[in-house]
Coordinates of C-alpha atoms in Angstrom, one line a residue:
M982 CA 82.4 117.9 135.8
A983 CA 83.8 114.7 136.8
K984 CA 84.1 112.3 133.6
W985 CA 83.3 108.6 133.4
T986 CA 86.0 106.2 133.4
I987 CA 87.2 102.8 133.1
E988 CA 88.0 103.0 137.1
H989 CA 84.5 104.1 137.7
L990 CA 82.9 101.2 136.0
L991 CA 85.1 98.7 137.9
E992 CA 84.4 100.1 141.2
T993 CA 80.6 99.5 140.9
D994 CA 79.4 95.7 142.3
P995 CA 77.6 93.5 139.3
Q996 CA 74.2 94.6 140.4
D997 CA 74.6 98.3 140.2
F998 CA 76.6 97.5 136.7
E999 CA 73.3 96.5 135.6
V1000 CA 71.2 98.9 137.3
L1001 CA 73.8 101.8 135.2
L1002 CA 73.1 100.0 132.2
S1003 CA 69.1 100.2 132.8
R1004 CA 69.7 104.0 133.4
L1005 CA 72.0 104.5 130.4
F1006 CA 69.6 102.5 128.1
S1007 CA 66.2 104.4 129.3
K1008 CA 68.0 108.2 128.8
M1009 CA 68.3 106.9 125.2
G1010 CA 64.6 106.0 124.7
Y1011 CA 64.5 102.7 125.3
H1012 CA 62.0 101.1 127.7
T1013 CA 64.0 99.2 130.3
E1014 CA 63.4 96.1 132.4
L1015 CA 66.0 94.3 134.7
T1016 CA 65.2 90.9 134.9
Q1017 CA 65.4 89.3 138.7
Y1018 CA 69.2 88.0 139.0
S1019 CA 68.1 84.7 140.6
R1020 CA 65.6 83.8 137.5
D1021 CA 67.4 85.8 134.8
K1022 CA 68.8 82.9 132.6
G1023 CA 71.9 84.5 131.9
I1024 CA 69.7 87.7 130.9
D1025 CA 70.2 90.8 133.0
L1026 CA 68.4 93.5 131.1
I1027 CA 65.4 93.5 128.0
I1028 CA 65.0 96.9 126.2
R1029 CA 62.7 97.7 124.2
I1030 CA 61.8 100.8 121.4
E1031 CA 58.5 101.4 119.7
N1032 CA 58.3 103.5 116.5
F1033 CA 54.9 103.7 114.5
G1034 CA 53.5 100.8 115.9
L1035 CA 56.3 98.2 115.6
V1036 CA 58.3 96.9 118.8
H1037 CA 62.0 95.8 118.7
T1038 CA 63.4 94.4 121.9
W1039 CA 66.8 93.2 122.8
Y1040 CA 68.3 91.3 125.5
V1041 CA 71.3 93.1 127.2
Q1042 CA 73.8 91.1 129.2
A1043 CA 76.2 92.9 131.7
K1044 CA 79.8 91.7 131.9
R1045 CA 81.3 93.6 134.9
Y1046 CA 85.1 92.2 134.1
S1047 CA 88.3 93.5 134.7
D1048 CA 89.7 91.1 132.2
P1049 CA 88.8 90.8 128.6
V1050 CA 85.8 88.7 127.7
G1051 CA 86.6 85.6 126.1
V1052 CA 85.0 83.5 123.4
K1053 CA 83.2 80.8 125.7
D1054 CA 81.2 84.2 127.6
I1055 CA 79.9 85.0 124.0
R1056 CA 79.5 81.7 123.1
E1057 CA 76.5 80.9 125.5
Y1058 CA 74.2 83.7 124.0
S1059 CA 74.6 83.0 120.3
S1060 CA 71.0 81.3 120.1
I1061 CA 69.3 83.0 122.4
R1062 CA 68.1 85.5 119.9
Y1063 CA 66.8 82.7 117.9
R1064 CA 65.2 80.7 120.7
D1065 CA 63.7 83.3 122.3
H1066 CA 62.5 85.5 119.1
V1067 CA 64.1 88.8 119.7
D1068 CA 65.8 91.5 117.5
G1069 CA 68.9 91.1 119.0
V1070 CA 71.6 90.5 121.9
I1071 CA 73.6 93.1 123.0
I1072 CA 77.0 92.2 125.3
V1073 CA 78.3 95.3 127.4
A1074 CA 81.4 94.8 129.0
S1075 CA 83.6 97.2 131.3
S1076 CA 86.8 95.8 129.7
S1077 CA 87.4 94.7 126.4
F1078 CA 86.5 91.7 124.3
T1079 CA 89.1 89.0 123.0
K1080 CA 89.9 88.5 119.0
E1081 CA 87.8 85.5 119.2
A1082 CA 84.9 86.6 121.1
I1083 CA 84.7 89.6 118.6
E1084 CA 84.8 87.1 115.7
E1085 CA 82.2 84.8 117.5
A1086 CA 80.0 87.9 117.7
E1087 CA 79.9 88.9 114.3
Q1088 CA 79.4 85.4 113.2
H1089 CA 76.1 85.1 115.2
N1090 CA 75.6 89.2 114.8
L1091 CA 75.7 90.1 118.4
K1092 CA 76.3 93.6 119.3
L1093 CA 79.5 94.2 121.6
I1094 CA 80.0 97.3 123.5
N1095 CA 83.4 97.5 125.6
G1096 CA 84.4 99.6 128.6
Y1097 CA 85.5 102.6 126.2
L1098 CA 82.7 103.0 124.2
L1099 CA 80.4 102.5 127.2
V1100 CA 82.3 105.1 129.0
E1101 CA 81.9 107.4 125.9
M1102 CA 77.8 106.9 126.1
L1103 CA 78.2 107.4 129.6
N1104 CA 79.9 110.9 129.4
H1105 CA 77.5 111.7 126.7
Y1106 CA 74.2 110.5 128.0
L1107 CA 74.8 110.3 131.9
P1108 CA 77.5 112.9 132.9
E1109 CA 75.7 113.8 136.1
E1110 CA 75.6 110.2 137.2
C1111 CA 79.6 110.2 137.5
A1112 CA 79.3 113.0 140.3
S1113 CA 77.9 110.3 142.5
S1114 CA 81.1 108.5 142.5
E1115 CA 82.8 111.3 144.0
L1116 CA 81.2 110.5 147.0
Q1117 CA 82.6 107.1 147.3
S1118 CA 85.3 107.4 149.8
E1119 CA 82.6 109.2 152.1
N1120 CA 80.3 106.4 151.7
D1121 CA 82.6 103.7 152.4
A1122 CA 83.5 105.8 155.6
Q1123 CA 79.8 105.5 156.5
T1124 CA 79.3 102.0 155.7
K1125 CA 82.1 101.1 158.1
Q1126 CA 81.0 103.1 160.7
D1127 CA 77.4 101.9 160.1
E1128 CA 79.0 98.3 160.5
N1129 CA 80.6 99.1 163.7
N1130 CA 77.3 100.6 165.2
A1131 CA 75.4 97.4 164.0
G1132 CA 75.8 95.8 167.6
A1133 CA 73.6 98.6 168.9
I1134 CA 70.5 96.9 167.2
L1135 CA 71.1 94.1 168.8
K1136 CA 69.6 92.7 172.3
R1137 CA 71.6 91.3 174.9
G1138 CA 72.0 87.5 173.9
E1139 CA 71.2 88.6 170.3
Q1140 CA 73.5 86.7 167.5
V1141 CA 73.4 87.3 164.0
L1142 CA 73.2 83.8 162.2
A1143 CA 73.1 85.7 158.4
N1144 CA 74.0 88.8 156.4
E1145 CA 73.0 88.4 153.0
T1146 CA 71.9 90.7 149.9
V1147 CA 68.5 90.1 148.6
M1148 CA 66.2 92.2 145.9
M1149 CA 62.4 92.7 147.4
G1150 CA 60.7 93.7 143.8
N1151 CA 63.4 96.3 142.3
E1152 CA 65.0 97.0 145.7
K1153 CA 68.0 95.6 147.4
F1154 CA 68.3 95.2 150.8
T1155 CA 70.6 93.8 153.2
L1156 CA 68.8 90.7 155.5
T1157 CA 70.2 89.8 158.7
I1158 CA 68.9 87.0 160.3
T1159 CA 69.6 86.8 164.2
N1160 CA 68.5 84.3 166.8
K1161 CA 65.3 86.5 167.7
N1162 CA 64.9 88.9 164.7
I1163 CA 65.0 89.5 161.0
F1164 CA 66.1 92.8 160.1
L1165 CA 66.1 94.2 156.1
Q1166 CA 68.0 97.4 155.5
R1167 CA 67.0 99.3 152.4
V1168 CA 70.9 99.9 150.3
S1169 CA 70.6 103.3 149.1
S1170 CA 69.6 104.0 145.4
G1171 CA 72.7 105.8 144.5
L1172 CA 74.9 103.5 142.3
F1173 CA 78.0 103.7 144.5
S1174 CA 76.2 104.5 147.8
K1175 CA 76.7 101.4 150.3
R1176 CA 74.8 103.0 153.1
S1177 CA 71.9 101.6 154.6
D1178 CA 69.1 102.4 156.7
I1179 CA 67.2 100.1 159.1
E1180 CA 63.8 99.3 157.0
E1181 CA 62.1 96.5 159.0
R1182 CA 62.6 94.6 162.3
I1183 CA 60.6 91.7 162.1
E1184 CA 60.7 89.5 165.5
L1185 CA 61.0 85.9 164.9
K1186 CA 58.0 84.9 166.7
D1187 CA 55.7 87.0 164.4
L1188 CA 57.2 84.4 161.4
L1189 CA 54.7 82.1 160.8
G1190 CA 56.6 80.5 157.7
M1191 CA 57.9 80.8 154.2
H1192 CA 56.8 79.8 150.9
C1193 CA 59.6 78.6 148.9
E1194 CA 59.8 79.0 145.0
P1195 CA 63.1 78.8 142.7
G1196 CA 65.3 81.2 143.7
K1197 CA 62.6 83.1 145.8
I1198 CA 61.6 82.7 149.5
V1199 CA 58.2 84.6 150.3
L1200 CA 58.5 85.3 154.6
V1201 CA 55.1 85.3 155.9
I1202 CA 54.6 87.8 158.9
G1203 CA 51.9 88.8 161.1
N1204 CA 48.8 88.3 163.2
K1205 CA 45.3 89.1 162.5
K1206 CA 46.7 90.4 159.3
L1207 CA 49.3 89.0 157.2
K1208 CA 52.1 90.8 155.4
L1209 CA 54.3 89.0 152.4
Y1210 CA 58.0 89.7 152.1
P1211 CA 59.2 88.2 148.7
L1212 CA 62.7 87.9 148.6
S1213 CA 65.2 86.4 146.0
S1214 CA 68.9 85.9 146.3
R1215 CA 71.8 84.0 144.7
K1216 CA 72.0 82.5 148.3
M1217 CA 68.7 81.6 148.7
Q1218 CA 69.6 78.3 149.9
V1219 CA 71.8 79.5 152.5
I1220 CA 68.6 81.7 153.9
E1221 CA 66.3 78.5 153.5
E1222 CA 68.2 76.4 155.6
I1223 CA 68.9 78.8 158.3
L1224 CA 65.2 79.8 158.9
E1225 CA 64.3 76.1 158.8
S1226 CA 66.7 75.3 161.1
M1227 CA 65.1 77.9 163.7
R1228 CA 61.5 76.6 163.0
P1229 CA 60.9 75.4 166.4
E1230 CA 61.5 79.2 167.4
Y1231 CA 58.6 80.4 165.5
V1232 CA 55.9 77.3 165.1
R1233 CA 54.5 77.8 168.9
G1234 CA 51.6 80.1 168.0
E1235 CA 49.6 80.4 164.5
H1236 CA 52.1 78.7 161.7
L1237 CA 52.2 78.0 157.9
I1238 CA 51.5 74.3 157.4
N1239 CA 51.3 74.3 153.9
S1240 CA 51.6 77.1 150.9
S1241 CA 50.8 76.6 147.0
R1242 CA 51.1 79.3 144.1
N1243 CA 48.3 80.0 141.6
G1244 CA 49.3 82.6 139.2
T1245 CA 49.9 86.2 140.8
N1246 CA 47.8 84.5 144.5
L1247 CA 49.2 82.8 147.1
T1248 CA 46.9 80.2 148.9
L1249 CA 48.4 79.6 152.7
L1250 CA 47.1 77.1 155.4
T1251 CA 48.0 77.7 158.7
N1252 CA 47.0 75.9 161.9
K1253 CA 44.5 78.3 162.2
R1254 CA 43.3 79.5 158.9
L1255 CA 42.9 79.0 155.5
V1256 CA 44.1 82.3 153.3
V1257 CA 44.4 83.6 149.7
L1258 CA 46.5 86.6 149.4
D1259 CA 46.8 88.7 146.0
N1260 CA 50.3 89.9 144.4
T1261 CA 49.8 93.0 146.5
G1262 CA 49.3 91.0 150.0
N1263 CA 45.7 91.7 150.4
A1264 CA 43.5 88.9 151.6
E1265 CA 40.8 87.6 148.9
L1266 CA 39.5 85.2 151.3
D1267 CA 40.4 84.6 155.1
I1268 CA 38.6 81.3 156.5
P1269 CA 38.9 80.4 159.9
N1270 CA 39.4 76.5 160.1
K1271 CA 36.8 76.4 162.8
K1272 CA 34.4 77.1 160.3
I1273 CA 35.3 74.8 157.9
V1274 CA 32.7 71.8 157.7
G1275 CA 33.8 69.9 154.6
V1276 CA 36.7 69.1 152.2
E1277 CA 36.3 67.5 148.8
L1278 CA 38.3 67.0 145.4
K1279 CA 36.4 68.1 142.1
G1280 CA 37.9 66.3 139.1
R1281 CA 38.0 68.5 135.8
F1282 CA 38.4 66.7 132.5
L1283 CA 41.4 67.7 131.0
K1284 CA 42.3 70.3 133.8
K1285 CA 43.7 70.5 137.4
E1286 CA 42.0 68.7 140.0
Q1287 CA 40.1 71.5 142.5
L1288 CA 39.9 71.5 145.7
I1289 CA 36.4 72.5 147.6
V1290 CA 36.1 74.0 151.0
S1291 CA 32.6 74.4 152.4
E1292 CA 32.6 76.7 155.0
D1293 CA 29.7 77.3 157.6
S1294 CA 29.5 81.2 158.6
G1295 CA 26.1 81.6 159.4
N1296 CA 25.1 80.6 155.6
M1297 CA 27.1 77.4 153.9
K1298 CA 29.5 78.5 151.1
K1299 CA 31.8 76.7 149.0
H1300 CA 35.0 78.0 147.7
S1301 CA 37.4 76.4 144.9
F1302 CA 40.8 76.5 145.0
V1303 CA 43.5 75.8 142.6
V1304 CA 46.6 74.1 144.4
E1305 CA 49.7 71.7 143.5
N1306 CA 48.7 68.4 145.0
P1307 CA 45.3 68.8 145.9
A1308 CA 44.6 65.5 147.6
E1309 CA 47.6 66.0 150.0
W1310 CA 46.0 69.8 150.6
K1311 CA 42.7 67.8 151.5
K1312 CA 44.4 65.4 154.0
M1313 CA 46.3 69.0 155.5
I1314 CA 43.0 70.6 156.3
E1315 CA 41.3 67.8 157.6
Q1316 CA 43.6 67.4 160.1
C1317 CA 43.7 71.2 161.1
V1318 CA 39.8 71.2 161.3
R1319 CA 40.3 68.0 164.1
T1320 CA 42.5 69.9 165.9
V1321 CA 41.3 73.1 166.5

């Protein structure tokens, strides 16, 4: 059976390296949680273990480096343990650590795992995973073939505007934006596989708009039933700018006017309706704008001001919304109602 080597580690991309560490610690008996890399604040993995009712939590930072990890990379984690009240911080590298980095870690009780120790741990706990690396050459060849065939999915006159790696939930996708469609290709879960399959083709005319959060964009798609695509990427700003530049192409029918997050719920106002979707995309409330007969603001002492919307669907109903800038929402809803 093939054995793990430093070369195997260096062949993985940084995200796959994080996934590999998650699988390793999980095999060692820890509960693992991969953070969303666009918002991880420097922490790639959280691991926990519980014994006799006592829970211990560690942060894990992955360094998929070919050169030794220096003291500067260690120093930035010296205070995290105390700031977030965790039991410790573990820094795992595919290479080694400089003498200064080791001394810095010892001063702040940071645990270091270098590439050689990591290889031993992988060969002990995940020897079967190494077999997938034997497929690297074959998968690379398939990837090249897939890229050569990519033009086959494009229509005449269709041009690629962006091609970026994104995360949706805990899965990795390749997002391809053209002047006519948005493609989402799921990247194989194999640690060393780069083969993709077309998962979704979204016609640009079906895009209602996007809700933007730090490091994240939620694409709002659909006609009668709306569907959400929450995407995160290190290049989110680039994706946002491209989609915004294409706005004239998708605002001809129903389109997004405003959006606001409240916990796990997303409130959306389009030129046709006011909708509240839960984190699974199910509509908790869907009010056609033509049935809205009143909008008011309700102040709450020491609490957020609420937006109250009156709906006439045979009998009068009042709905309460918690949104950012409710006064602005009130004006937008009233404008939408007037133009129905």
